[in-house]
Structure formats: C-alpha cells, structure tokens
Amino acid sequence: MTKKYLQIVDPIHDFITVYQQEVELIDSSVFQRLRRIRQLAGAHLVYPGAQHSRFEHSLGTMHIAGQAANVLRNKGYLDANDSENIRMAALLHDVGHGPFSHLFEEVLQKKKKNSHEDIGQRIILETEIGDIIKKSGFDKTFLAKLAFGNSKYQFMNEIISGGLSADMMDYLLRDGYFTGAEYAKVDFMRIIHSLDVHDKKLSLDKSALHSFESMMISRYQMFKAVYFHKTVRSAEVMLIQAMALADSELGLTTDDIEIYVQMTDELVISKLVSLEPKNTDLRRAKQLAIEYQERKLLKCVYEKIFTRPRMRKMNITSLQNEIAKMSKVDESEVFIDVSKTPSIPLAPSKKESQSIILTTKKGEGPKESYELPISEIPLVSAISGFMDILRVYTRKQFRKKVEMAAAVILGENNQ
Amino acid sequence: MTKKYLQIVDPIHDFITVYQQEVELIDSSVFQRLRRIRQLAGAHLVYPGAQHSRFEHSLGTMHIAGQAANVLRNKGYLDANDSENIRMAALLHDVGHGPFSHLFEEVLQKKKKNSHEDIGQRIILETEIGDIIKKSGFDKTFLAKLAFGNSKYQFMNEIISGGLSADMMDYLLRDGYFTGAEYAKVDFMRIIHSLDVHDKKLSLDKSALHSFESMMISRYQMFKAVYFHKTVRSAEVMLIQAMALADSELGLTTDDIEIYVQMTDELVISKLVSLEPKNTDLRRAKQLAIEYQERKLLKCVYEKIFTRPRMRKMNITSLQNEIAKMSKVDESEVFIDVSKTPSIPLAPSKKESQSIILTTKKGEGPKESYELPISEIPLVSAISGFMDILRVYTRKQFRKKVEMAAAVILGENNQ
Amino acid sequence: MTKKYLQIVDPIHDFITVYQQEVELIDSSVFQRLRRIRQLAGAHLVYPGAQHSRFEHSLGTMHIAGQAANVLRNKGYLDANDSENIRMAALLHDVGHGPFSHLFEEVLQKKKKNSHEDIGQRIILETEIGDIIKKSGFDKTFLAKLAFGNSKYQFMNEIISGGLSADMMDYLLRDGYFTGAEYAKVDFMRIIHSLDVHDKKLSLDKSALHSFESMMISRYQMFKAVYFHKTVRSAEVMLIQAMALADSELGLTTDDIEIYVQMTDELVISKLVSLEPKNTDLRRAKQLAIEYQERKLLKCVYEKIFTRPRMRKMNITSLQNEIAKMSKVDESEVFIDVSKTPSIPLAPSKKESQSIILTTKKGEGPKESYELPISEIPLVSAISGFMDILRVYTRKQFRKKVEMAAAVILGENNQ
Amino acid sequence: MTKKYLQIVDPIHDFITVYQQEVELIDSSVFQRLRRIRQLAGAHLVYPGAQHSRFEHSLGTMHIAGQAANVLRNKGYLDANDSENIRMAALLHDVGHGPFSHLFEEVLQKKKKNSHEDIGQRIILETEIGDIIKKSGFDKTFLAKLAFGNSKYQFMNEIISGGLSADMMDYLLRDGYFTGAEYAKVDFMRIIHSLDVHDKKLSLDKSALHSFESMMISRYQMFKAVYFHKTVRSAEVMLIQAMALADSELGLTTDDIEIYVQMTDELVISKLVSLEPKNTDLRRAKQLAIEYQERKLLKCVYEKIFTRPRMRKMNITSLQNEIAKMSKVDESEVFIDVSKTPSIPLAPSKKESQSIILTTKKGEGPKESYELPISEIPLVSAISGFMDILRVYTRKQFRKKVEMAAAVILGENNQ
C-alpha cells in the first residue's frame, strides 16, 4: 500500500497505473523520445487520426502485461518480482525503435544492420535506462533479454511477444481506436484471464479459444485495412526508399546510440526535405520526401496474393530490373512491396507459430493441456496465405507501362 | 450526383465526405502543414493520447458545419452555394495557426502582433489556397471573412465561431476522445437539427436547450480537466516563455507568410533546444525548451479564482515584480498564468455572449423567438466566474519562497 | 485461487465475476424474478431501449461494491469477510422491489405500507434467500441490515446507498447505456479508487472531487432527460394511479411475501387490463392500464419549479380538488405529480446530505479530512432547487380547462 | 419540409426519425405488442443485458432501410414513394412474430403451420395495420409482399431480407450492444453507401467488399457466442418443447389473428407455468416451463459439426429414439438440437445465396458488375460448414447414459 504510484489517463485502458521505478524510466529523455515516433509511420496520411506514438503504446503494453502477470501470479507461476520485471520489460520493448518505427526497421534490414531489438538491448544496457533499472534494484541484463523475448523463461517471453502477447493486444486496440477503423474489438480481458502455463510455455484455457480466434481475425482485418493498406504502403515505400538513399549522407543507421536516440519522425523528414542534392541518390531521396510531405504518392499498378513458397523463391531486385527493362522505365521508378507479416505474430523464437497450447479441465479431474494446430481453427487457418501480398508501385506518369510489364511478368493483376 | 468526392475515415464522425475543391485545398502544402501542429499543444504531456492535430479538427469542423448548413438549407435560409462556402470556411478556420496553436497566439499577443485569424486571412488571400478557391469558382475575399466570422451574414458567421459553432462541437468531441478524458458527450446532432435563424442571428429550438446546457458543461469540464489543467498549463507556460524569449533570434512572429507556413511544433522545439546561448534570453529560452522536452516542469505554488472585475484590474507584470521582490527570487523565475477563456465561447463579434436566442412553436401558431439570458440557464450561469483562475508557477527550488510571497500579496492560496 | 466462480458478460462492466454463494442467491427464484421487473418502469415508452431489469442492475451494483470494498480492504479498513458481506448486500439491495419498482414504492407510500426496503429485509430473513446465506456461513440478520444501509458500520452502509454508492454508480451508467441518453459518463473507477474512511464515514480523496461533481451533474441530467421526463412520468402517473385504484381488488400491497414475489411488471399490467369493472375505481384502473398499454398518455398542462419550503407546505390532495373545482372537471381527471428526488441521493440515514467528506494529503504529512458543504461545489450547488418540479396532467379533452385553472391557482406556467 | 415527424432516441442509431404515417403504425396495439416479445428469446439467461425487444429492432430496421433507400434514390433507382414503401415494409417485417420470436417459429414448423411471415402478411392485410396503411395512401397488398421479400422488385426485397439487408445490419449491431458480446462491429454505413443495382438485383461496390466480409464474420461470431450458444439453446430447446406440448391446450398456434396478437413472452410463460397437469404432455410442459423460469437448464452431453449433406440425411426423430433406446432413458428426456442457420442469411427467395454481385468502375469507363461466388471470399468461405451443429441435451440425472449413447451412435463427441 505504501508503494508510490501515479495514474495516467489513457483512452484505451482508462487509467494506467505507473509505479515509482517506472516513472523514472518514462521520464528519461530516451523514453520521452518515443512521443515523437508515430506508432503507424505513414498511416495518418490515410487515417488522419492515427497520430498516436510508441510512447502511449509502450505504456499500454506495460499495463496489459502487468495484468497478465497478475493472473499467472495468482495461479502460482510468478512472484511479485517477476511481475515487476514483466511490466518493465513490456514498457521497454519498443525503446529501440527508430524514426517511423517499422519503416526504419526495413531500412536496417536493407543495410544488414542490427534490428531495433538489438538497438533496444544496447539502450537498456548502455544508457541512463540501465542506470535507473540498477538503482531500482533490478537486473538490467535480464531485462535486456526479457524485453525482446529472449530470456530463458519461455512463458514470460510470450507475454511480451507472440500470438498471445500484451504487445499485440495493445496495438490492435490502440490502432483501431486512433485510426477509427475499429475492426479491432479484442476481448483481451477474456484472453488474459484464461492464460495458464504448460510445460514452461504460455497456454490458453480452451473456453477462450473463440476470443483468440476473434483476435487473429481482427489482426487480419487491421492488416488489410491499415497496416498493409495500399495507399498507406505507398507512402511508406517512399519513406523507406528516401531513408535508404540518404542513409550514408545523414548517418541514420548509425551505431552511435547517443546519435541514434536524437532521431524522430519529424526531424528525419525535415532533414530529408532539406537535403542538398549532391548526387542522384540524394536528389531522389529529397524528391521522395517532398512528395511524401505533400501527399503526392506513388500509384499501385499491380497487386497479387502469392503462395508462401513462391513468394520465398522470388528475388525482388531481379524482379524490379525485369519490370523496369520490359516497361522501359528507369529501375528507380519501379517499387516493389512485399508483405512480411506472418499470419500469426512471431513467437519470441522468431519462428512462425503453427499451433497454440490449450488447457482444459473436465469435471473434477486435473487440468490437461494439448497443442492445437492453427490449421484446426476454422477462421485462423483461412487467413493463412491471404497475407502474402506483392504490389508494384510507380510514379503516375509511368503507370500504364509498368502496369503492363508487371502483368506480363507476374501474371494476372488482381488489383 | 455526379459530384466527385471521397470519404475519409475519422474516429469521431466515422466518415467525412470531401468534395473535389475541398480535396484540392486539403492537398495543398499550406494545409497539410496542419498535420504537424497539435490541437492541444502541451496536453499530451499529461494525456499521452492527445497527439491529434489541427488537420483532423479542421476536417471535422467542415463536416459539422456542412451538416448545420444542410439543416438551414432545408429550412430555406441557405442555398447550395452558401452551404459550400460554409464548408470551405470551416475547413480553413484554423489555417492561420502557428506552432503550438493557441500558445503561439499568446506569443503573438505579447508581441502585439496580428492574431492567427489575421494571418489566416492573409493565407487565404495570398497563397495557393486563394488560387484553388478562385479556380473552383468561389470568392476568396468572402471566404477570408467568413472563415473568421467576419462576413456580413451573422448566422453564417455563427456556424463557424461562437457558442453554437461547428468549431466548438468538433473540438469538444475530439479532445475528449483523444485525451481519454471523455467529459465531452456533446449531443451535437440534436443541437444541429434544432438550429434556426431569427433576425439574421442563429437561434436554437427550445427543445434542444438542455443539449446546449450539457455542451456548456462539457466545455467547463474540459476546461478544468484538460485545457487549463495545472500541469498542462505548466508545460505551456514554459513554451510560451521560450518562444517569446527567442522570437527575435528565430523570427517566429514573422510577417513573411512563406516563412510562417514552414513552422511546425517539432521544428520549433528542435530550434529552441539547439539555440546558441548568446545572451540571457536565449539561454533561458533554451533551458525552458530542454526542460519541457524532458518533462521537468514548473511547479504551481498558488491558485485562486478571482472575480472578473478584480482580474481585469490586475497588472500581471507588476504582480510578477512584486512577488519576485518579496520572495527574493529573480523575476524571470516567477511565472503568472491567467485564464483567458470566457465562460461561453466568444461570438464572432469577439464580445462575450450573455444570451442565447431560442425559437419555439406553440400548437398551430407561427414560430416565436426570444432571447434567454445565460443567467437563466441554471448550470450555465453557475459556471460563470469559475473559469477566471490565476496561478503562479516557479522552479522547484524556489517553491517555498514564491508560495509564501504569492499568498501574502494575493490572499489565501486555494490550491 | 481455488474459490469457485463464474463470469457473466455485462455490457457495462464487460465481465462480472460471481462467486459460489452468490451464484446460489442469484439462481433462487426470488432473485430470478428481478429479471421481470424493469429498472425504469415506464421509461421504455419514451426510450425504447430501456428494457433493462433490476436483475442486471443488482449484478452491476455488486460488482462495483466489490471493487469499492477491495480499495478499502487494501487501505486496511476491511477484511475478506467484510468484503463478501458488502458484495452480497449490494446484490440484494433491490430484492424487495415490487412490480414497476419505484412506482410500486409510490403506491406503497400512498397506502402507508412498508417500503421496498422493509419488504427486502423480510425477504432476506424469511425466504430461501436467508437459507442460502446461512448455509454459506454468513449472517442473514447482519445482511438484512447492511443491504438497506442500516448496519452499524456507517461507511459500509454508504457503499450500498447514498451519494458515493455503488447503487448510484451502476444505475447512472446502466440507465444511460440502455436508454441511449448517454448523459451518464460516470468516471466511477476514479471515485472508487479515491475512497477512504474518516471518522467511520466514507470520504473521498480531494483529487477526485471533480469526478464527484461530474457524477452529480450526470444524475441531474438523467433526472431531467429520463427519470422525471414529462412523458415518462405521464405513463408512470397512470400506472401508479391504476395500481392504487385496483390494490384492494388485486391485493398488490399484500403482506404475504409468498404472494408478493409472484408479481412482475407484465403480470400486473395484464391483471389490470383484464379487471372486471365492478365499480368506478376498477373501471378507472382498467381504463388507465389499457391506455398505458396503447400508449395513449395523459397530457401535461402545467409545469413549474417550486422552492423546497413552498413545495413542502403544499397539500397535493387539496390542490387537486381546487383545480378540479375551478376547471369543472372531475377530480379523478386531475393528476398532480411532484418530484421527490433529492438533489443529492439520500444517505443511509435517509436524511438529505448537505456535505461530503474530503481527504487530502500534503507533502509528507499525514492524511487530513474535512467536511465540504455541497454549497461550495459550484455546479452541485447550482443543481439544488432545480429538481423540485410540480406538474399537472389530465386527459386530452380537459386540456384547456385544467391548464387555465392550474395557472390561476399555482401561478405562471413554465412548461 | 413540412412533413411531420418525431425523433426517437435509440442507443444504436442515436436518433430514429419517424414520419406521421409510421407513428400511426407504431402506435397501434398490434405493433406496441412487439415491446413484449424479446428479440433474443432465451439469450438473456446467459447475457442478462439481452432484454431488448422486436419493437426497437423494427424501428432500427426501418431506419437502416430508409438510409439504403436514400442511397438508391440518389443513384436514380427509386423515387420518394418507393423509399417510403421500403421504410414501412422494414418497420413491419417482424410484425407477425409470436412469443419468443424464432422459438415460436420452430413450434409453428413442428406443427406444419404457417410461418411468422404468413401471419405477418395476414396482420398487414386484415388488422388495423392495413387500415392505417390505406388511410395514409399506400397499398397494403404491395406492402404485405414487400415486408417479407416477396414483391416483384428483387432489389427492394433484398433491402428487407438477405445478406445485405437492413434487418441483419440492425440485429447484428443491436444484439451485440445489448448482450455486451460486442462481436458485432458492422460498418453498415460503408455497406449502405456502396449499394447499387445490377440486373434488378442489389449489388455492392467492390470497395466495400471487406466490410461485407467483416459483417459475415460478425454474424458467424454472434452465431457461436450468442444465437447458438450451448446454454442459450438449452433454455430455448426447453421453451420450444414446452410450447409444442401445450399447444393444443393453450391454442398457441391459433389461426385467429385477434387471439394471436394477444400473446407475449411473459404471458405465455405464465400460462405454461400455471398449466393444470391433466396429462403427461401438460405435466411435462409445465415442468419444463418452471425449470426454465428457475434457470434449471438441460445439460448438453454431445456436440458435433456435421457436413451439410450428412445433416440433411438425418432423421431427428429416429435419432432421438435410437439414443433413448440405447441409453435406456425415456425418449422425452432426449432433446436434439440442430442449427438451421445458413452460413449466409437467406435471400428473399429463401434459397441460400452462393454469391454476391459486385459493381466496379475502372478509370473513366462505365460501371461493370459481376457475380462473385462466396467461395472466393477467404473468410466467408471458411465459415461455411462450421455452422451446421448438432447437439444432444438431457436432464442432469441422465447425463452419463445419454452422453455415452450419443457418442456410440453419432461418433466422437467434440464438445
């Protein structure tokens, strides 16, 4: 009772309680910076309400993770200290995100750089964040693992990331609320109260299976309506390309954490817009940034769902060359976008999960658990395969040409 | 029916229909800039969800204004052209806002500069905005008046600004939604369907009086919980002071429209934070901006409600001097904040309204209208006088001293 | 953890957890009967959604009371057993309600009979309800007191009834939701988390005062828009009169609990409609019931707010006679309706509360509490006096005559 | 503009506007009776909030149908008179429902009696409803067809019933709201604004296909969580059986419209509960009704999804005999419940629809329409086949025996 705390008003969870050591983490400038990184990079160009940031989402994730931890604590799997570790890990799970969050991630990948999770780990270990953790009596090395689903406690990892994670529950609810898309009616309270542990893994009481099913459908609907919306991705493809082109000039994918944490959405865009067009790359980066800001977006000229195996065999760069060649349009004007979203969120192991563990209790007998393959949940299995989308974009003036070339090379256009 | 339009998803109004000429206005870079000016300047430091911008609010105001115009059109007071003028004026009513919207307004006032409405007028007349209006066959001079409630048609002005305005209806709903404060349950549909015209002024059907009353209460509650929240204002007082101190260095209150429209919240804050501390003013501006960004806010040490007449007689600068002197704290460390919000939103005439016009119809007789003084609406009259608040802020280390001095000079502290 | 429970889906509270002993109370036929007693008697004639019953409201009240008890338990004022007593008392607080709930109450008053609370007490002591309580190891005598705010523990009583009660919080939210009036945005979580105890009475942390203020305003708005809505009360006045006239024939105000618990809204109305018109009273009762069912309602011809003292001096029966005489209309055609709603809900003592106890904590010092008179809360004090309304109703054909007579006798008509 | 109307507050649609002739229909006692027929028969035993009635749903259906009609009117397919016909038909589409709506329908089927739609037709033609229609200048013969999807105008029929109908849109939203299940987030505005007509049939603009998909998923989720919920159906199976057993005694499936319209949920249940147990059937009917009222429900002992063809071949009565025989339990104690819900709502033709018509417009070309088989909409096709459920219920004491027999006869139990 004498634990110090404050309450933050949040449109999704009404009140989020924050304890002393968490307040200190939140008040650090490294964390405050998340206020300036939008949760949904370019989505606000289509859904103007989507101005929300990683900051609120991080608070919300901590809130849900804390509730999940409480449930498992009441069932005897965790103690108070574990609970607090889970809350802090959830709070910090996005602290490594760069400007435009997942877009920056794609730039990092192109550059074969560390992921935002590696950077997050370093931020926890090397900045004031680590000092605060230590001062509060917690173990920063453990938290640097747990925050990204790498601790040795599998079910604790799964509260942070994966198909039953606090992360996903918060973002589905929050993104639905702020975009206004409202597909996301996640009955997360039901899921959380049905969490259990089986063989060191997170399991779900069978009675909550339909809530899980609904949540997966919400995720699919949000994917189609928001995350991989044709126009949203047009804007995002432009930003990714602009950042990649100007990376060496602006040092975006720096290894210097001090510099990294200075970068925010609006600062990067203003740097891109004011680039000195010293070479072709910078000229193109600048042009893309200006057009992004003025909402003159690339046009989608081709869209098709491919099977996972076929998608994996594709070489995007050669495909781009091929289309450019056939359409007689400069290669730099052909943009190919491929969904990288798995049909179920990745488990901490980064492997796509193909099953869920269910716990059930018949009559007076003991609890029993078993693994249910995703393929046996009607709607969830139906989703698989409909999230592997390939699109081709180009500038307005090359529309016709690129459209035809893409159709010839890739087969019928299903746009 | 062949009118071209598109629909924008909005969490408040579900869908906002936007017609061709409006799309062009919205797509201009002058208007897109509103995406980068938060609706509620510093409120997101207390309500993290409050990241919404003037952009969405402008769309929402157009949407409500259009509905109000439709009602009056159906009642025979307007034609299709008037309706479209009202929509465009509503869309543009905030186009002159500077960074941090109303905070910048306070800086402009300190500098005895033109208001955001004067600037807005110039933007409509002198930039691409005016060209688009003209090209679409509308009159930019008329729109530059109507958008700020200065046309010669009083009831049209009142749809844009004042106690029955689309502006207020949208911001109450929107600010409640994004902050999560949710005080704002405005039954705006009922009010809009009850609008009428009497003697060239906007009137309200008597049956909707309780909806008006509720709306005024919502506004009062939002004022207390959000707009004039003690901590929100602390952050805002810091920003105002920082901008005022750095104005001549950064040229914020420029008369050059081209430069003006480049400024956004995040750019101004980044300029303030990176100021070269060439003199005392700039050093203080820089420090305030850094502390703002790290959320190290001023402390409120005094708060009291004053009567309107007493408030008017106060000289804020002398009061500041007096407190500084008595507390032996440097004058620059004493910040005085006085609410400038009228208990009923200002009518287009900028005079505080003391009445509302009601229309009623008894049995088979004709409609009758009469003026109802605010003082006769129970809850609304109760609000008056509770929105005139004076607060004194200072840095943490001067807390005790300034608190005591303020209490001696201003009387009992009601904080 | 091994405590058995189930979860009930509820639109207001998402899930309501119900423990074993509570399940048994709920499954008793005495309690199931509450499903057939509408929460808002005649309001569904104006707000068609308002079909909700005392059953859901009782569950919701238990839910909120349990949360309030938890808060006080965490602060050291209650133990687990007290908590469960409070939950059960809240669950049973309406178990004595008769058909059409508060309307039946008005009939009981006219007949100088016991209130629904006296009957509720008997139901707890004399029926299967008492047996279940006993079997579960609780004290039915204590619960029969606590459920109606008569235990010797003042602050426990106040969780059940009064201005901070779970009862009011649930009904404001629920009635707002089901009517669609939506005035009721009660921030009940904030209030509940701010509850404390001072001098054996319930107190509120000062920081939640504005939530309390908002809740009182919601109550006032619901009073005007729903509970004492002119047309709602017209329907209700008809039902009260019909039940009063047919009471001796149908034995509605019976002292036999077994018979009492058979009566529900629809059964009573069907009995009234099928009355054999053996005498004038029964003929009139039957006619009123038929007209109610066909929604042919009485017309309101007079409405005025009176001061409390003046209202108290009025003799309603003589007033009715006087109006009948002057208008030359039969006395039975003049219906007078007077609001009996206090501006703040009655405390358990049944006395109207004129203050609220606030608790505050300054810096490192101990908690302090003080009594704040209602008159010092701006909007709450403004409400007082606006809820004392007198109306006169009559049948359509006597409209003009009764309207004139009422105006002559009672002064200007403010309808 | 001088058209007389009133506005009814509704939690789903905020305000429902009702015009003069509709007010008269609604105020008829035949229509008012719908207030006493719950929308979801026995669902309130599981979802206590589900007390809403056919009355509100009928208003809501009229409201949505009117909006759909408006869209088609603006596109030139309908005139003002058609619009009003559609509104009135939608208002009356459920007027033939008996007590416990769809349960009564199942009794009618067992008795090989006319459906609620035949009865509805007679009510429109033979009661005061017809007189009001006539007086208002409309054609009751036409309305009696249109209200049940039998007019010769296919697309007008489809606004009333089928997979794009106002009926379904309203019930999904309303049932989600009142149960609190909230699966039902139907973006009905988007669907309605995308309606078009192709070859005299209703079509949907391709851009709204994902809203249609979402709506079908909502329907499936509501089916699983509410409409065919195991416990809800247990209660309903009891009511159906009780009504069937007592039919000849109580004359429920009467052909006399005057008597038919007297029956409501609560009256029928009170008649069943007070039956004189003159014979086995009546004794059993009485017992079932009492147990229903006391919420002592049948237990589900078997559940399985069957393919459509296999389901069709089953003879329910022989199956019941077989299970009774093998389990040595009286046949009357074996209750078999089979879902009759098609995966897409039935078109007016009563045939299950296997496709939807989409309209699209490419560039400057004319609109094109084509038929899309349900099997090509990922999630919708996935649903098919998962709504064909067979369950076996029995009394608690026969649980084990019947469970075993059912498993032997029907194969593995998937409950």
PDB file of C-alpha atoms in Angstrom, chain A residues 45-150:
ATOM      1  CA  LEU A  45      -1.950  10.035 -44.441  1.00  0.00           C
ATOM      2  CA  VAL A  46      -4.944   7.756 -44.954  1.00  0.00           C
ATOM      3  CA  TYR A  47      -6.385   7.701 -41.427  1.00  0.00           C
ATOM      4  CA  PRO A  48      -5.792  11.227 -40.137  1.00  0.00           C
ATOM      5  CA  GLY A  49      -6.490  10.186 -36.551  1.00  0.00           C
ATOM      6  CA  ALA A  50      -3.510   7.838 -36.494  1.00  0.00           C
ATOM      7  CA  GLN A  51      -1.124  10.304 -34.868  1.00  0.00           C
ATOM      8  CA  HIS A  52      -0.538   8.152 -31.800  1.00  0.00           C
ATOM      9  CA  SER A  53       3.019   7.325 -30.808  1.00  0.00           C
ATOM     10  CA  ARG A  54       5.129   4.454 -29.484  1.00  0.00           C
ATOM     11  CA  PHE A  55       5.029   6.239 -26.122  1.00  0.00           C
ATOM     12  CA  GLU A  56       1.356   5.542 -25.401  1.00  0.00           C
ATOM     13  CA  HIS A  57       1.624   2.074 -26.871  1.00  0.00           C
ATOM     14  CA  SER A  58       4.535   1.266 -24.540  1.00  0.00           C
ATOM     15  CA  LEU A  59       2.511   2.349 -21.514  1.00  0.00           C
ATOM     16  CA  GLY A  60      -0.431   0.293 -22.697  1.00  0.00           C
ATOM     17  CA  THR A  61       1.701  -2.778 -23.288  1.00  0.00           C
ATOM     18  CA  MET A  62       3.080  -2.494 -19.761  1.00  0.00           C
ATOM     19  CA  HIS A  63      -0.462  -2.205 -18.450  1.00  0.00           C
ATOM     20  CA  ILE A  64      -1.688  -5.360 -20.198  1.00  0.00           C
ATOM     21  CA  ALA A  65       1.496  -7.290 -19.443  1.00  0.00           C
ATOM     22  CA  GLY A  66       1.046  -6.408 -15.779  1.00  0.00           C
ATOM     23  CA  GLN A  67      -2.488  -7.764 -15.835  1.00  0.00           C
ATOM     24  CA  ALA A  68      -1.314 -10.971 -17.497  1.00  0.00           C
ATOM     25  CA  ALA A  69       1.449 -11.300 -14.933  1.00  0.00           C
ATOM     26  CA  ASN A  70      -1.083 -10.863 -12.153  1.00  0.00           C
ATOM     27  CA  VAL A  71      -3.173 -13.700 -13.488  1.00  0.00           C
ATOM     28  CA  LEU A  72      -0.158 -16.010 -13.613  1.00  0.00           C
ATOM     29  CA  ARG A  73       0.915 -14.830 -10.184  1.00  0.00           C
ATOM     30  CA  ASN A  74      -2.486 -15.728  -8.790  1.00  0.00           C
ATOM     31  CA  LYS A  75      -2.138 -19.137 -10.380  1.00  0.00           C
ATOM     32  CA  GLY A  76       1.219 -19.571  -8.651  1.00  0.00           C
ATOM     33  CA  TYR A  77       3.605 -19.294 -11.592  1.00  0.00           C
ATOM     34  CA  LEU A  78       5.170 -15.944 -10.768  1.00  0.00           C
ATOM     35  CA  ASP A  79       6.124 -13.835  -7.757  1.00  0.00           C
ATOM     36  CA  ALA A  80       5.936 -10.079  -7.241  1.00  0.00           C
ATOM     37  CA  ASN A  81       9.435  -9.549  -8.551  1.00  0.00           C
ATOM     38  CA  ASP A  82       8.756 -11.469 -11.780  1.00  0.00           C
ATOM     39  CA  SER A  83       5.646  -9.409 -12.231  1.00  0.00           C
ATOM     40  CA  GLU A  84       7.548  -6.165 -11.988  1.00  0.00           C
ATOM     41  CA  ASN A  85      10.205  -7.457 -14.376  1.00  0.00           C
ATOM     42  CA  ILE A  86       7.490  -8.265 -16.893  1.00  0.00           C
ATOM     43  CA  ARG A  87       5.982  -4.784 -16.550  1.00  0.00           C
ATOM     44  CA  MET A  88       9.316  -3.069 -17.091  1.00  0.00           C
ATOM     45  CA  ALA A  89      10.251  -5.335 -19.984  1.00  0.00           C
ATOM     46  CA  ALA A  90       6.928  -4.565 -21.641  1.00  0.00           C
ATOM     47  CA  LEU A  91       7.450  -0.861 -21.060  1.00  0.00           C
ATOM     48  CA  LEU A  92      10.808  -1.047 -22.806  1.00  0.00           C
ATOM     49  CA  HIS A  93      10.014  -3.458 -25.626  1.00  0.00           C
ATOM     50  CA  ASP A  94       9.898  -0.683 -28.249  1.00  0.00           C
ATOM     51  CA  VAL A  95      12.601   1.574 -26.812  1.00  0.00           C
ATOM     52  CA  GLY A  96      14.950   0.698 -29.654  1.00  0.00           C
ATOM     53  CA  HIS A  97      12.624   1.822 -32.414  1.00  0.00           C
ATOM     54  CA  GLY A  98      13.994   4.373 -34.829  1.00  0.00           C
ATOM     55  CA  PRO A  99      12.135   7.092 -36.714  1.00  0.00           C
ATOM     56  CA  PHE A 100       8.998   5.773 -38.423  1.00  0.00           C
ATOM     57  CA  SER A 101       9.403   2.580 -36.367  1.00  0.00           C
ATOM     58  CA  HIS A 102       8.855  -0.419 -38.623  1.00  0.00           C
ATOM     59  CA  LEU A 103       9.920   1.521 -41.715  1.00  0.00           C
ATOM     60  CA  PHE A 104      13.265   2.220 -40.146  1.00  0.00           C
ATOM     61  CA  GLU A 105      13.420  -1.484 -39.395  1.00  0.00           C
ATOM     62  CA  GLU A 106      13.117  -2.181 -43.102  1.00  0.00           C
ATOM     63  CA  VAL A 107      15.956   0.229 -43.797  1.00  0.00           C
ATOM     64  CA  LEU A 108      18.069  -1.502 -41.168  1.00  0.00           C
ATOM     65  CA  GLN A 109      17.366  -4.808 -42.867  1.00  0.00           C
ATOM     66  CA  LYS A 110      18.302  -3.463 -46.278  1.00  0.00           C
ATOM     67  CA  LYS A 111      21.545  -2.266 -44.758  1.00  0.00           C
ATOM     68  CA  LYS A 112      22.049  -5.591 -42.997  1.00  0.00           C
ATOM     69  CA  LYS A 113      22.185  -3.680 -39.755  1.00  0.00           C
ATOM     70  CA  ASN A 114      21.053  -4.665 -36.308  1.00  0.00           C
ATOM     71  CA  SER A 115      17.339  -4.788 -35.687  1.00  0.00           C
ATOM     72  CA  HIS A 116      15.518  -2.358 -33.407  1.00  0.00           C
ATOM     73  CA  GLU A 117      15.611  -5.131 -30.856  1.00  0.00           C
ATOM     74  CA  ASP A 118      19.395  -5.248 -30.857  1.00  0.00           C
ATOM     75  CA  ILE A 119      19.463  -1.490 -30.517  1.00  0.00           C
ATOM     76  CA  GLY A 120      16.869  -1.669 -27.762  1.00  0.00           C
ATOM     77  CA  GLN A 121      19.070  -4.125 -25.931  1.00  0.00           C
ATOM     78  CA  ARG A 122      22.007  -1.747 -26.156  1.00  0.00           C
ATOM     79  CA  ILE A 123      19.847   1.164 -24.985  1.00  0.00           C
ATOM     80  CA  ILE A 124      18.851  -0.801 -21.910  1.00  0.00           C
ATOM     81  CA  LEU A 125      22.411  -1.832 -21.182  1.00  0.00           C
ATOM     82  CA  GLU A 126      24.327   1.327 -22.112  1.00  0.00           C
ATOM     83  CA  THR A 127      22.182   4.401 -21.404  1.00  0.00           C
ATOM     84  CA  GLU A 128      20.574   6.063 -18.395  1.00  0.00           C
ATOM     85  CA  ILE A 129      17.818   3.433 -18.753  1.00  0.00           C
ATOM     86  CA  GLY A 130      20.219   0.812 -17.424  1.00  0.00           C
ATOM     87  CA  ASP A 131      21.244   3.071 -14.541  1.00  0.00           C
ATOM     88  CA  ILE A 132      17.654   3.587 -13.475  1.00  0.00           C
ATOM     89  CA  ILE A 133      16.966  -0.152 -13.605  1.00  0.00           C
ATOM     90  CA  LYS A 134      20.014  -0.864 -11.499  1.00  0.00           C
ATOM     91  CA  LYS A 135      19.222   1.877  -8.991  1.00  0.00           C
ATOM     92  CA  SER A 136      15.733   0.411  -8.569  1.00  0.00           C
ATOM     93  CA  GLY A 137      17.260  -2.922  -7.650  1.00  0.00           C
ATOM     94  CA  PHE A 138      16.516  -4.814 -10.855  1.00  0.00           C
ATOM     95  CA  ASP A 139      18.831  -6.641 -13.226  1.00  0.00           C
ATOM     96  CA  LYS A 140      19.397  -4.799 -16.483  1.00  0.00           C
ATOM     97  CA  THR A 141      20.965  -7.800 -18.203  1.00  0.00           C
ATOM     98  CA  PHE A 142      17.896  -9.886 -17.531  1.00  0.00           C
ATOM     99  CA  LEU A 143      15.566  -7.081 -18.606  1.00  0.00           C
ATOM    100  CA  ALA A 144      17.537  -6.534 -21.801  1.00  0.00           C
ATOM    101  CA  LYS A 145      16.700 -10.133 -22.670  1.00  0.00           C
ATOM    102  CA  LEU A 146      13.143 -10.297 -21.432  1.00  0.00           C
ATOM    103  CA  ALA A 147      12.133  -7.081 -23.203  1.00  0.00           C
ATOM    104  CA  PHE A 148      12.764  -8.761 -26.563  1.00  0.00           C
ATOM    105  CA  GLY A 149      11.575 -12.234 -25.710  1.00  0.00           C
ATOM    106  CA  ASN A 150      14.997 -13.734 -25.191  1.00  0.00           C
TER     107      ASN A 150
END
